[in-house]
PDB file of C-alpha atoms and ligand atoms in Angstrom:
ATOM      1  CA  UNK A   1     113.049 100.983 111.934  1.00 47.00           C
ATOM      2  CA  UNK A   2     109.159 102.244 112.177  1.00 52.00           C
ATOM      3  CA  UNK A   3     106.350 100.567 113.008  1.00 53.00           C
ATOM      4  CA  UNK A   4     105.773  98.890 109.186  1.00 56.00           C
ATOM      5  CA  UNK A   5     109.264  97.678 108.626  1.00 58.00           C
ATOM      6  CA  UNK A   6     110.373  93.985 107.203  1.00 59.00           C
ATOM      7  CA  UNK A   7     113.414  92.596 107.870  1.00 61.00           C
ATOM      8  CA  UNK A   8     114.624  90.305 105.273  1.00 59.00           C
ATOM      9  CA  UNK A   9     117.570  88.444 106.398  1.00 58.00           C
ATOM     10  CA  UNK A  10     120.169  86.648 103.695  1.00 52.00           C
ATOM     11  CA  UNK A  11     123.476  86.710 104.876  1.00 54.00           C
ATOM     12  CA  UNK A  12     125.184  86.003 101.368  1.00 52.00           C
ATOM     13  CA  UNK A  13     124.008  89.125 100.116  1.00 53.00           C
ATOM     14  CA  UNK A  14     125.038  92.393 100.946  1.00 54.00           C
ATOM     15  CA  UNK A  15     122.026  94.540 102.977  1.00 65.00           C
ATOM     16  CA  UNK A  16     120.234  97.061 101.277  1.00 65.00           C
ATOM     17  CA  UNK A  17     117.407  98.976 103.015  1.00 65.00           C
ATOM     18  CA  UNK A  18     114.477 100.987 101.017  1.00 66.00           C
ATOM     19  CA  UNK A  19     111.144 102.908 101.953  1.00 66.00           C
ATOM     20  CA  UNK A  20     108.436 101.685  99.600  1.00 61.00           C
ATOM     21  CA  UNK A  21     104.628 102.800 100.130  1.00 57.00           C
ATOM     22  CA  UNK A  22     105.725 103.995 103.381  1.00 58.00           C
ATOM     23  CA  UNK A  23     107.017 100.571 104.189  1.00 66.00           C
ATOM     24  CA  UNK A  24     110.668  99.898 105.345  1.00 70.00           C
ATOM     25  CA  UNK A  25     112.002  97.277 103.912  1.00 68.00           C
ATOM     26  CA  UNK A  26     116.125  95.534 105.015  1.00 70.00           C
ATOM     27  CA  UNK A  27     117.318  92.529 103.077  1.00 72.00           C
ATOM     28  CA  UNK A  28     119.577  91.295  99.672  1.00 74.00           C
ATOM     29  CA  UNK A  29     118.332  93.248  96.443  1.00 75.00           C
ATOM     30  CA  UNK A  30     116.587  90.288  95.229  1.00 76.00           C
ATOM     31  CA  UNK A  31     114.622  89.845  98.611  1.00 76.00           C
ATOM     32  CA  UNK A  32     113.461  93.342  98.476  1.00 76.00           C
ATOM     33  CA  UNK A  33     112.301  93.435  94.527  1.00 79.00           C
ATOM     34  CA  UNK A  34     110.284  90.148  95.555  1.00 79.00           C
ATOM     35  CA  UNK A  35     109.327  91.745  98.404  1.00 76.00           C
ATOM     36  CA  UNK A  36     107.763  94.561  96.588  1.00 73.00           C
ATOM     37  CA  UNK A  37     106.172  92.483  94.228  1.00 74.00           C
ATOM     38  CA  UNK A  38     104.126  90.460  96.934  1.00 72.00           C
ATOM     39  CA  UNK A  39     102.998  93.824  98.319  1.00 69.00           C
ATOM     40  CA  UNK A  40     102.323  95.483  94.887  1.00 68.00           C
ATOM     41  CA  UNK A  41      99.621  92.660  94.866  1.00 63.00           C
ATOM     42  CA  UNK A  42      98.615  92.846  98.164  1.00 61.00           C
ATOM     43  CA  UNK A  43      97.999  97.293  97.759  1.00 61.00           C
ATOM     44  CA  UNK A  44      95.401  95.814  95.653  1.00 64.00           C
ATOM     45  CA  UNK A  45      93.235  95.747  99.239  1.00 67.00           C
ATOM     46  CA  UNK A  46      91.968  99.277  99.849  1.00 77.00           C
ATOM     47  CA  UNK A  47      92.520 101.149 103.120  1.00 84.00           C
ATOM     48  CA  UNK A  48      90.899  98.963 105.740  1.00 92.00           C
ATOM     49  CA  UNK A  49      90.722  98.621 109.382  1.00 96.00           C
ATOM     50  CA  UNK A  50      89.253  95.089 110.430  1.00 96.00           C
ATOM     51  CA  UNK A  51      87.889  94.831 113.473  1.00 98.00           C
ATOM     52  CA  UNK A  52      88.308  91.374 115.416  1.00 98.00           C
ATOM     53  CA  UNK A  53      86.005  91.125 118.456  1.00 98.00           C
ATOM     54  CA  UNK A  54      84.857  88.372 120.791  1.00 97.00           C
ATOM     55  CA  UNK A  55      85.195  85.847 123.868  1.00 97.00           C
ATOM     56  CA  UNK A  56      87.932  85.009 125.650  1.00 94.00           C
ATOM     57  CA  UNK A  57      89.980  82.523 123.931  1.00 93.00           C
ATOM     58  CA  UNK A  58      88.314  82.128 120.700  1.00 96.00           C
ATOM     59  CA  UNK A  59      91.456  82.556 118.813  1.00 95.00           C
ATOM     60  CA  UNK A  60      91.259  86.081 117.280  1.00 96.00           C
ATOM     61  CA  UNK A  61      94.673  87.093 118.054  1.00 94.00           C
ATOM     62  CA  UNK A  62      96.217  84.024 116.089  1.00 94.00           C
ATOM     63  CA  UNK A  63      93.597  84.504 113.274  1.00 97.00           C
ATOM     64  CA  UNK A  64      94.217  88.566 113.218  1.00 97.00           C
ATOM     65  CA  UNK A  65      97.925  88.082 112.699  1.00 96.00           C
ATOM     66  CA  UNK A  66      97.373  85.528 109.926  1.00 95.00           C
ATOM     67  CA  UNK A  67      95.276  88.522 108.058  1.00 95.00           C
ATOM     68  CA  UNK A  68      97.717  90.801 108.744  1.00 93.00           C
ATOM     69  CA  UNK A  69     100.379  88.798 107.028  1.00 91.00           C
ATOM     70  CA  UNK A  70      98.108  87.790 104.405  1.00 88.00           C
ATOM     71  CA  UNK A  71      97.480  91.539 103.165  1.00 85.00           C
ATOM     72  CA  UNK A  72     100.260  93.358 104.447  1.00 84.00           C
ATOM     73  CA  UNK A  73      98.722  95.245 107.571  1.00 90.00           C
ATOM     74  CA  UNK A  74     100.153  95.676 111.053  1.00 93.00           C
ATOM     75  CA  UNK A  75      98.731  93.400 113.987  1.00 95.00           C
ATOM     76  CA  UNK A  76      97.718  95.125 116.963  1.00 96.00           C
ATOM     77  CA  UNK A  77      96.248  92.915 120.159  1.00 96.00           C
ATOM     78  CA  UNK A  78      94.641  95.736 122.132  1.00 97.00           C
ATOM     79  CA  UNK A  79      94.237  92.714 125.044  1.00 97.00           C
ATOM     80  CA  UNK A  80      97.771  92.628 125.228  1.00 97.00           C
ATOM     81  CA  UNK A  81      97.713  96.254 126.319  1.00 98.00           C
ATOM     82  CA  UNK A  82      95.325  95.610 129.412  1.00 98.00           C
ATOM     83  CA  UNK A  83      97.447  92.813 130.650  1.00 98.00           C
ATOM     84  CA  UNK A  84     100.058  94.987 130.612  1.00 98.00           C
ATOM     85  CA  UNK A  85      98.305  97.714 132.842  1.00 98.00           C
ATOM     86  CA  UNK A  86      97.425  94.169 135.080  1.00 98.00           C
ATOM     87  CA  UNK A  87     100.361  93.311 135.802  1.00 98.00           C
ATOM     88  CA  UNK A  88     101.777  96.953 136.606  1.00 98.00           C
ATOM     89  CA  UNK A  89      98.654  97.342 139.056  1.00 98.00           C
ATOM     90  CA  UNK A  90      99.744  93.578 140.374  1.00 98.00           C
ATOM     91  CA  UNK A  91     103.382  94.750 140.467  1.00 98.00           C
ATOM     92  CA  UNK A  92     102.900  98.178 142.263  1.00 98.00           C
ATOM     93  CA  UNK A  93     100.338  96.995 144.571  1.00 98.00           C
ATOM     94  CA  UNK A  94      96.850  98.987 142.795  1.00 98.00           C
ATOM     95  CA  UNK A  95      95.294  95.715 143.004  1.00 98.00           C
ATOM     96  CA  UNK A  96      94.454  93.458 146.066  1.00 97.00           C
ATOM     97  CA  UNK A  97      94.337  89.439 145.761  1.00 95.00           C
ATOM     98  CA  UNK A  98      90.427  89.852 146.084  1.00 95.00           C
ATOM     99  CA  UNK A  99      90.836  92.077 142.913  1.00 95.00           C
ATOM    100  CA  UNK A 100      89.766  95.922 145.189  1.00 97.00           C
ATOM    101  CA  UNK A 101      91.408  98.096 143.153  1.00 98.00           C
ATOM    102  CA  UNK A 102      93.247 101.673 143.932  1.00 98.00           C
ATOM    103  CA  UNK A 103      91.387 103.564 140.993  1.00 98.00           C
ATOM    104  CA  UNK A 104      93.116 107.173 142.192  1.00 98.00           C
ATOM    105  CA  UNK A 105      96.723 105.679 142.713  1.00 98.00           C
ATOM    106  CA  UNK A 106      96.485 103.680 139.349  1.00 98.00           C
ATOM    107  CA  UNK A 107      95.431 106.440 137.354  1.00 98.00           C
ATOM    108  CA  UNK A 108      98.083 108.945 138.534  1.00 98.00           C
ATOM    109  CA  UNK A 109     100.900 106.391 138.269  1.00 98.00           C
ATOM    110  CA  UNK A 110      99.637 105.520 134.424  1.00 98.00           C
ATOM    111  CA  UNK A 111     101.029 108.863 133.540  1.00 97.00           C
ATOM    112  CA  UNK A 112     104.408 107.899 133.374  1.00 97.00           C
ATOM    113  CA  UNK A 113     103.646 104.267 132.295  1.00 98.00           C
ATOM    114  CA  UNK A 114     106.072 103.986 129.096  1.00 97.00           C
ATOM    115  CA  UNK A 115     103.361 101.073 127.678  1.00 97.00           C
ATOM    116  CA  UNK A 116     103.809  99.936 124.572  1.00 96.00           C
ATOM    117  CA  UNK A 117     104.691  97.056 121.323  1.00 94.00           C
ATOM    118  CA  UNK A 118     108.205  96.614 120.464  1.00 92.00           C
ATOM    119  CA  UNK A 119     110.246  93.597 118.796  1.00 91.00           C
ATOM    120  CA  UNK A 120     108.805  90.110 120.195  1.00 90.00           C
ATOM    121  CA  UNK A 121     105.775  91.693 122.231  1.00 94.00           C
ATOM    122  CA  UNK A 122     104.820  94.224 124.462  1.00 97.00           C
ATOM    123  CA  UNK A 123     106.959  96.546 126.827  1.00 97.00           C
ATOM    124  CA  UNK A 124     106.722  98.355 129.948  1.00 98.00           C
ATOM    125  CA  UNK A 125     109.535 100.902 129.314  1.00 97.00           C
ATOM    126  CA  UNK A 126     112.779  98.227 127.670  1.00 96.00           C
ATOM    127  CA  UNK A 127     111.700  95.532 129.849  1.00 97.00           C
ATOM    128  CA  UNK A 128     109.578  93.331 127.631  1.00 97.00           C
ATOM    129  CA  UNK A 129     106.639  91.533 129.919  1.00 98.00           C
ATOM    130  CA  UNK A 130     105.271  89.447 126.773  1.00 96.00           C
ATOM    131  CA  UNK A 131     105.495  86.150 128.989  1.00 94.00           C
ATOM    132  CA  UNK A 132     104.661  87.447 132.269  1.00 96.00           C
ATOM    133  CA  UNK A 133     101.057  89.254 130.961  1.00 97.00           C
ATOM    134  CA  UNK A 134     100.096  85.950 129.577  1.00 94.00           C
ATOM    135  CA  UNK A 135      99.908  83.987 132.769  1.00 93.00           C
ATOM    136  CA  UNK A 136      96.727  82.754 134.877  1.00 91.00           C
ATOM    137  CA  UNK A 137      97.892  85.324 137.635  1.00 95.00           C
ATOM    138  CA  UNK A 138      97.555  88.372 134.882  1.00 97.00           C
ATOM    139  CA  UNK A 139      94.613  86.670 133.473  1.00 94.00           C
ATOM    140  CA  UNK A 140      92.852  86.782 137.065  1.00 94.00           C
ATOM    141  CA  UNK A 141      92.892  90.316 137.430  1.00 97.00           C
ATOM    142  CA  UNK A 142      92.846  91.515 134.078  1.00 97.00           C
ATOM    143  CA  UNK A 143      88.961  91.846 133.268  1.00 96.00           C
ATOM    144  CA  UNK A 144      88.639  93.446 136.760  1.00 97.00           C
ATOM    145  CA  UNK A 145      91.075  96.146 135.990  1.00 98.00           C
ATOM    146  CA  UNK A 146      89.788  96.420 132.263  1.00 97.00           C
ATOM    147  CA  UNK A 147      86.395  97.501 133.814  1.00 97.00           C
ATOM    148  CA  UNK A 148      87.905 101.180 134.843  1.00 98.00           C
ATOM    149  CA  UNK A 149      86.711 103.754 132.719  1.00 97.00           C
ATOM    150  CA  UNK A 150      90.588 105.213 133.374  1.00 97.00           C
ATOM    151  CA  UNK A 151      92.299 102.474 131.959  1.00 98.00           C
ATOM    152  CA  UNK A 152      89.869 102.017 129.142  1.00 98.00           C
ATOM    153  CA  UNK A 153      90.621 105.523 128.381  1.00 97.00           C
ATOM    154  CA  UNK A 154      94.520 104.860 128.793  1.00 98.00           C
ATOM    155  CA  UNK A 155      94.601 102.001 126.449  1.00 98.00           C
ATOM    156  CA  UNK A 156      92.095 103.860 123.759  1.00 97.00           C
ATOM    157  CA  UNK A 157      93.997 106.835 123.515  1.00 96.00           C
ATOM    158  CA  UNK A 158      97.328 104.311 122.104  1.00 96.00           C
ATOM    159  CA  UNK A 159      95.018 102.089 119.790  1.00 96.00           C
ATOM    160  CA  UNK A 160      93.331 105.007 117.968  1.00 96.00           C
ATOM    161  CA  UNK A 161      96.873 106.227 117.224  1.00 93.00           C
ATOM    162  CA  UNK A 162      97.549 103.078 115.336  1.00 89.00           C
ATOM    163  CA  UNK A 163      94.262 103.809 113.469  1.00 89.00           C
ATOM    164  CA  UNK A 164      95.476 106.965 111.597  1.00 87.00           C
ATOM    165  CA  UNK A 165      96.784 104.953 109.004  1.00 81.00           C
ATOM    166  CA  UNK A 166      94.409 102.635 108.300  1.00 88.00           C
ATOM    167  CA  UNK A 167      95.248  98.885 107.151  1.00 89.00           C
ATOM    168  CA  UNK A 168      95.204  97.406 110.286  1.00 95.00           C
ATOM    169  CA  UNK A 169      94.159  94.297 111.877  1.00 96.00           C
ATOM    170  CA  UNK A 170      93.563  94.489 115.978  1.00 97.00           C
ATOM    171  CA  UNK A 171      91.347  92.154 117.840  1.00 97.00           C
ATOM    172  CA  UNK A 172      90.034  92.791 121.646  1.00 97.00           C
ATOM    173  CA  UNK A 173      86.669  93.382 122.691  1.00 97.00           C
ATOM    174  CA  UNK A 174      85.309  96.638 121.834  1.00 97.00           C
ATOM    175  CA  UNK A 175      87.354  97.340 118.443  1.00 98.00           C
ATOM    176  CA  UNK A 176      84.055  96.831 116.249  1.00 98.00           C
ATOM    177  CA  UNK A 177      81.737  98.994 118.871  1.00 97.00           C
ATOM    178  CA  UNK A 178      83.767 101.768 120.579  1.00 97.00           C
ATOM    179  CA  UNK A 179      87.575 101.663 118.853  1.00 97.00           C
ATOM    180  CA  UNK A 180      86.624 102.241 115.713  1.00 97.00           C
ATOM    181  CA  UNK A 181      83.250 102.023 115.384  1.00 97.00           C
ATOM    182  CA  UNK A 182      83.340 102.681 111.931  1.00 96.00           C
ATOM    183  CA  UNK A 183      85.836 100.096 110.826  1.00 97.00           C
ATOM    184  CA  UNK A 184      85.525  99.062 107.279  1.00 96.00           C
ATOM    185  CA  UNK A 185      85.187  95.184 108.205  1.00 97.00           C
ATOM    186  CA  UNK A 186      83.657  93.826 111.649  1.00 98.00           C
ATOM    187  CA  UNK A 187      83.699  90.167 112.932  1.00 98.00           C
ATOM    188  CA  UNK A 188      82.555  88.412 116.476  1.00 98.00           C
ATOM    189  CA  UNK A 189      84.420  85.242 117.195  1.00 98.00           C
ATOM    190  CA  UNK A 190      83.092  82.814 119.785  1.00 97.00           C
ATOM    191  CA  UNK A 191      83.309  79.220 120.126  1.00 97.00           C
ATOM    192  CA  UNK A 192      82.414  76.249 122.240  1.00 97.00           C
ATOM    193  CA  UNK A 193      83.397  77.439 126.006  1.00 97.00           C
ATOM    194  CA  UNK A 194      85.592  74.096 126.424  1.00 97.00           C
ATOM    195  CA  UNK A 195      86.825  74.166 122.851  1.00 97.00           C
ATOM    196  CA  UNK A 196      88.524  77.188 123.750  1.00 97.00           C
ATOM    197  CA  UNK A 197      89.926  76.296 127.592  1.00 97.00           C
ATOM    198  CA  UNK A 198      91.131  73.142 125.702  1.00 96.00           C
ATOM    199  CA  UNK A 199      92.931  75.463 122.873  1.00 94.00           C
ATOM    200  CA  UNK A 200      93.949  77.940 125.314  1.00 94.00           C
ATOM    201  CA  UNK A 201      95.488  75.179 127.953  1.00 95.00           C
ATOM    202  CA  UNK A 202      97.708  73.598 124.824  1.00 95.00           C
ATOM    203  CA  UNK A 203      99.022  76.796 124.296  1.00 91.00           C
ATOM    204  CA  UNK A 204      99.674  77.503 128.064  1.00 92.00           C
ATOM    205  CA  UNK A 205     101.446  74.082 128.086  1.00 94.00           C
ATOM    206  CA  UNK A 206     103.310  74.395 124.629  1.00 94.00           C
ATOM    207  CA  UNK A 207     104.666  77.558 126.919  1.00 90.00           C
ATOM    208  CA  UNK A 208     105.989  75.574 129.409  1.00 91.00           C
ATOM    209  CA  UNK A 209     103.300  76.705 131.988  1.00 90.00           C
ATOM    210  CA  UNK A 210     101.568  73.598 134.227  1.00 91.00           C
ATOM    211  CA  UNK A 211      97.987  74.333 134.045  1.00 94.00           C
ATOM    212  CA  UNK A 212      94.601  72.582 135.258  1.00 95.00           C
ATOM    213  CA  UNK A 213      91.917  72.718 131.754  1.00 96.00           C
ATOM    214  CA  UNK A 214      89.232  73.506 135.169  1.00 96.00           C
ATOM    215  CA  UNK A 215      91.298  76.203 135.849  1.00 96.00           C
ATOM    216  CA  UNK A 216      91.414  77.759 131.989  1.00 96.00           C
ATOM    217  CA  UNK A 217      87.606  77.444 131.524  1.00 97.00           C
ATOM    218  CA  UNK A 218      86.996  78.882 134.918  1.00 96.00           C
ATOM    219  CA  UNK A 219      89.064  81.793 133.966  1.00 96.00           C
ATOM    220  CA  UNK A 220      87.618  82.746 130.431  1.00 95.00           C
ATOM    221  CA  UNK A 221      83.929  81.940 131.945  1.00 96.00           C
ATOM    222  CA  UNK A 222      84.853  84.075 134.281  1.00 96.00           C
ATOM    223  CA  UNK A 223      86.389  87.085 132.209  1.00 95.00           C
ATOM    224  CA  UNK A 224      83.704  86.554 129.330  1.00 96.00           C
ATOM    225  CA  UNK A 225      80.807  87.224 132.513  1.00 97.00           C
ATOM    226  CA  UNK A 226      82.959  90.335 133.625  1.00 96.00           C
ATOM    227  CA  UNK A 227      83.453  91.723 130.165  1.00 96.00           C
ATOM    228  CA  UNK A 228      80.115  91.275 128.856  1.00 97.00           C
ATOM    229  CA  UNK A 229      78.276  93.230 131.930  1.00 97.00           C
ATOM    230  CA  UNK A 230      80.847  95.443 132.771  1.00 96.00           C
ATOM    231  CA  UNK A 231      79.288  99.525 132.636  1.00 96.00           C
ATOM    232  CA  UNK A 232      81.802 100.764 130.115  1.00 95.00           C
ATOM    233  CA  UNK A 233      82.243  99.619 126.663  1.00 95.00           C
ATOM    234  CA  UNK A 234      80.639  96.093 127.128  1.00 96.00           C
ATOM    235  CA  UNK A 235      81.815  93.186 124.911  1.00 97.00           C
ATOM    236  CA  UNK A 236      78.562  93.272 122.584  1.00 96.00           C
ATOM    237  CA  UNK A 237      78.761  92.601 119.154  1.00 97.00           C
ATOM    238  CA  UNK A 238      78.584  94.822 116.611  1.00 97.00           C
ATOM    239  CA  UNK A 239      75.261  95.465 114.542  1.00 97.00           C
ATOM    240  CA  UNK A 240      76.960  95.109 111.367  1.00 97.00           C
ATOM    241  CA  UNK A 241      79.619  92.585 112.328  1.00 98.00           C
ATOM    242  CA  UNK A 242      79.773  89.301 110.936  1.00 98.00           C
ATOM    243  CA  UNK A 243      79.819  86.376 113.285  1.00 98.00           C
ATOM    244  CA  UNK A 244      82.357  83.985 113.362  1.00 98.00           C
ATOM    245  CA  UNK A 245      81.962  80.123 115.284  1.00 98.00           C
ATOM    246  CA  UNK A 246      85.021  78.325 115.153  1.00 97.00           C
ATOM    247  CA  UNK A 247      84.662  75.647 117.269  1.00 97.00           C
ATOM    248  CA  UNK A 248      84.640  73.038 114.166  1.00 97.00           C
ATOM    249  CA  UNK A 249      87.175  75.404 112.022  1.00 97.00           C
ATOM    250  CA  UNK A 250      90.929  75.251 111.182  1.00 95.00           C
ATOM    251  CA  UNK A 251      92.698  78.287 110.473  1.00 95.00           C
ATOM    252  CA  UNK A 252      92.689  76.746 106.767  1.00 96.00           C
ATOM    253  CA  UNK A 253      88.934  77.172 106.765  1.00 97.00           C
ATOM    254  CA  UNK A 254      88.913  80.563 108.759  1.00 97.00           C
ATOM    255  CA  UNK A 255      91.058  81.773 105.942  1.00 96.00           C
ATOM    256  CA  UNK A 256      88.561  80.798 103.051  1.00 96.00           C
ATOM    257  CA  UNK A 257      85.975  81.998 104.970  1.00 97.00           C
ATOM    258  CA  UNK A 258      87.601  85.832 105.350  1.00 96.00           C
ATOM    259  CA  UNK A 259      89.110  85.699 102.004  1.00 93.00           C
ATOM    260  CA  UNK A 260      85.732  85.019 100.525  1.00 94.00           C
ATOM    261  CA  UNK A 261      84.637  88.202 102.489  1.00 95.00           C
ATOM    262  CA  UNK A 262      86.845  90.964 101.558  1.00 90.00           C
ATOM    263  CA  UNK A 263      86.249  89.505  97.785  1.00 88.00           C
ATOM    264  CA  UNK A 264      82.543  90.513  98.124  1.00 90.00           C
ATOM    265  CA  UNK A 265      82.891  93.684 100.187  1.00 90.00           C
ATOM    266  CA  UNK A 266      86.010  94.803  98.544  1.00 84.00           C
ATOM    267  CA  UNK A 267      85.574  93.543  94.801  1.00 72.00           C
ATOM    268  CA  UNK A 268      88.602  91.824  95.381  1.00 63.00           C
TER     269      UNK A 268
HETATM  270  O1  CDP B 301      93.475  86.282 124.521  1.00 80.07           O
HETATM  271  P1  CDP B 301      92.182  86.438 125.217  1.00 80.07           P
HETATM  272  O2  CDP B 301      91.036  86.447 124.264  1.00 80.07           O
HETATM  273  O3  CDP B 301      91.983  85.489 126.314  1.00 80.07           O
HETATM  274  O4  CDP B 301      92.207  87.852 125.945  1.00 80.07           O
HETATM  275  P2  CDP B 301      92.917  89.197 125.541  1.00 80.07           P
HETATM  276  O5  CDP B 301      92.506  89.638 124.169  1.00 80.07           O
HETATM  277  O6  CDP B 301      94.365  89.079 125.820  1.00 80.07           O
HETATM  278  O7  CDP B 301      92.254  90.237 126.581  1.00 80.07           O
HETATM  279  C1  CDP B 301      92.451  90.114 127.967  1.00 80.07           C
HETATM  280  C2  CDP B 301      91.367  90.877 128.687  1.00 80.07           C
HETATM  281  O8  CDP B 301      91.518  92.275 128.397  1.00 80.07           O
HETATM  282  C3  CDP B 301      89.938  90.555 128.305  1.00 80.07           C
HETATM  283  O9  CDP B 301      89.400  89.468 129.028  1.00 80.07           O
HETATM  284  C4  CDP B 301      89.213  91.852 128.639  1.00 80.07           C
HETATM  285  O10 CDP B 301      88.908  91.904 130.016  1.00 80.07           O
HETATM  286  C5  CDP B 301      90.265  92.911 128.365  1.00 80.07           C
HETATM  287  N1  CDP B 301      90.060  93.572 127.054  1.00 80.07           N
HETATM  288  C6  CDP B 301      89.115  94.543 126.958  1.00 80.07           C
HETATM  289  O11 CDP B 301      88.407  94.833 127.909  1.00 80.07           O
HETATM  290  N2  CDP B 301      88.957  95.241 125.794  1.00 80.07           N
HETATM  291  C7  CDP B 301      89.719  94.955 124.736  1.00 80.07           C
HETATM  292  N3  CDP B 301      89.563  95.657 123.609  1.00 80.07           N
HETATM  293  C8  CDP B 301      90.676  93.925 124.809  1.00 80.07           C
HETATM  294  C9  CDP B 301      90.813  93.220 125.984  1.00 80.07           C
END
């Protein structure tokens, strides 16, 4: 199955699997021809890459998928990427408690790091780490260890890859300004600081992690300072992105608000 395929599960019917605008698609015949229908619409959208930057917590990652799904593009979370170099550095010792980190020993060991996305999150070889690099411990380090040109470099090299084909959505914090600077559609998300610690602690809870909201809004204060002053590839935003405050939005009116967007840029 490659990176843009769509399972369509119906038991009753019998499976069929086809390749359609380089799309695989698995399901019952009349799940597929629907299928292609929906996307024969959604090809309608030219070849885009939109670019979600902005502070910790503001929600891009849960408004980047929804755009992805909307128009038929793949989701990448480029964050997701650094907390997985975190937690390697935590797990092999390249990082101290006080956050001194072994630049030389964590560069040489990321040349056999097998990072990477595979089904329900991202991977560190098979094992899948998708609950362990969203914790406070991975969050702690993780804007430390994102401030080394080496791993910046690391983690660039795999998200320009995804960029070669275009119509994708990824959100971190220098997609807009270093990525792919020229990315087709920019935005900058922020929001209230404890608007997002309280958004951020719901979904640490809904998780079943115990959390202290003092703790959350430390942490993204924290990470937004770091980011934001750090020497290489600084979370700035864009000259020709579009900003985005969400602290009185729902997704509902985040959706409006993009939709009403690409109809202007894109004629659509
Ligand atoms: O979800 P949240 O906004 O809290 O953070 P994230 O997107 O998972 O990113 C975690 C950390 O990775 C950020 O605080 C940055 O330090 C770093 N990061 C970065 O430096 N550049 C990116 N493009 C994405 C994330």
């Amino acid at each position: 199955i490659s990176d843009r395929a769509f399972v369509i599960n119906n038991k009753n019917f019998h499976e069929y699997n086809i390749r359609f605008t380089n799309i695989d698609i698995f399901g019952s015949l009349h799940n597929i021809l629907y299928f292609c229908l929906i996307l024969m619409i959604h090809m309608q959208i030219p070849d885009i890459i939109i670019a979600i930057d902005g502070y910790s917590s503001t929600g891009k990652s849960s408004f980047a998928k929804i755009i992805a799904n909307e128009f038929s593009f793949l989701y990448l979370d480029s964050g997701a990427l650094y907390r997985g170099v975190t937690l390697f550095a935590i797990e092999n010792g390249f990082i101290t408690d006080d956050c001194t980190i072994d630049v030389p020993g964590l560069e040489k060991a990321m040349e056999n790091l097998d990072l990477h996305f595979g089904e329900g999150g991202t991977y560190i070889g098979d094992r899948c780490i998708e609950k362990e690099i969203r914790s406070l411990a991975v969050a702690g380090k993780v804007s430390p260890i994102a401030t080394v040109p080496e791993v910046r470099t690391f983690v660039d090299r795999k998200l320009r890859e995804f960029g070669k084909n275009k119509r994708i959505v990824m959100d971190g914090r220098d997609i807009g300004t270093t990525v792919f600077p020229d990315a087709e559609l920019k935005i900058f998300m922020t929001a209230e600081p404890m608007i997002r610690a309280e958004r951020r602690a719901a979904e640490m809870r809904a998780k079943g992690q115990d959390v202290d909201i003092n703790d959350v809004l430390k942490n993204l204060q924290e990470r937004d300072y770091i980011d934001s002053h750090r020497a290489t590839s600084p979370l700035t935003q864009a000259a020709d992105a579009i900003v985005l405050d969400n602290s009185h939005m729902t997704m509902e009116d985040q959706m409006v608000w993009i939709k009403e967007i690409i109809r202007e840029r894109f004629g659509l």
